[in-house]
Amino acid sequence: MVNPAYYGLENAEVEMLNSYLSRLVQTTFEDLEDSGCIKMDEENVEPLVLGTIASQYYLSYMTVSMFGSNIGPDTSLEMFLHILSGASEYDELPVRHNEENYNEALSGRVRYMVDKNALDDPHVKANLLFQAHFSQLELPISDYVTDLKSVLDQSIRIIQAMIDICANSGWLSASVTCMHLMQMVMQGLWFDQDSSLQMLSCMNEDLLQSLRKRGISTVQQLLDLPGATLQAMIGNFPASRFFQDLQNFPCIRMKLKVEKKDIDGRKYLALKIKLEKTNRKQNRSRAFTPRFPKLKDEAWWLVLGNTSTFALYALKRVSFSDHLVTHMELPSPLTSVQGMKLMMVSDCYVGFEQEHSVEELVKSQLTEASD
């Protein structure tokens, strides 16, 4: 009204404003429809899955549209990293004067190739920053440290949106790969290259090799060992530092039971899931993520799926400080229980996955019932 010329209008008369606003609404809806975020008819506008996810995580409709076009059931870790870096949220990541030279130098040190013809592109820079974070490379200048914090901070909701898109499509493999990407962001490690033991601040190469010789490759294994056994394993290494580091991680016991449910006349089977922290980290849910720039609380994904057909049936995100009881509905008919498993995946720790066979649980409970 004050400055109509800014909007390409000759004046601020009611008719002209109405016409302008109608066009704006129409083109906005058309953009959202073209991107797969909404569906329209003459009377109604309804959100689709992509639109709902964009709204939930405050993402650009262009970002989720790009996800919808590029994510598939077998998307690899490298491709997920490429897709993540391509999000519209990184359009404004600064590539300052001469920084393409720093980007070129970084591109020669990272694991995955980037487009050498676009070293002044913010999305290429985002990709390089992620890879430098996972490899714990020294960044060339202090501006890159600030940029990395911004890139990591934004990445959480972008990755959560990618996981929701995979889960809505029923893709088990892609969902879990994306969860691993989240763990990598949190820990500054490569999921498939680095040992999860490197999450311990005190870990060095000698101790790593010493533990590996004894068949220890994950923090989870360390948590399962008695203190005296651990003490003998680490030898001359400062025990106080080692045990202090270890206390930062939770040890979680999971118990499962199949129950019959009847809600409003609808009968179905549900999985009753009991989770309990069994070590000193009880009543603390702050995540141990020293390489991530912000404080974070632990959360876990409960993933119900079939590891032989790679179908995902249900996904639930939970967090708790001490213990938790929750339920997940089993797919009907139960003939599909063959190969069905419940996985618990951390959103911040590498190598903390648990896998439980629902198929064996159902069989054992049916046997007990018939006895």
PDB file of C-alpha atoms in Angstrom, residues 48 61 140-141 152 235 270 302 336-337 364:
ATOM      1  CA  LEU A  48       0.628 -34.124   0.563  1.00  0.00           C
ATOM      2  CA  TYR A  61       9.190 -26.500  -0.655  1.00  0.00           C
ATOM      3  CA  PRO A 140      41.866 -23.507   6.173  1.00  0.00           C
ATOM      4  CA  ILE A 141      40.627 -20.311   7.893  1.00  0.00           C
ATOM      5  CA  LEU A 152      25.852 -28.599  10.901  1.00  0.00           C
ATOM      6  CA  GLY A 235      46.887 -51.979  30.560  1.00  0.00           C
ATOM      7  CA  ALA A 270       1.063 -54.627  19.136  1.00  0.00           C
ATOM      8  CA  LEU A 302      12.496 -47.631  16.881  1.00  0.00           C
ATOM      9  CA  SER A 336       4.365 -61.088   7.060  1.00  0.00           C
ATOM     10  CA  VAL A 337       6.143 -61.612  10.400  1.00  0.00           C
ATOM     11  CA  SER A 364       7.980 -68.361  21.258  1.00  0.00           C
TER      12      SER A 364
END
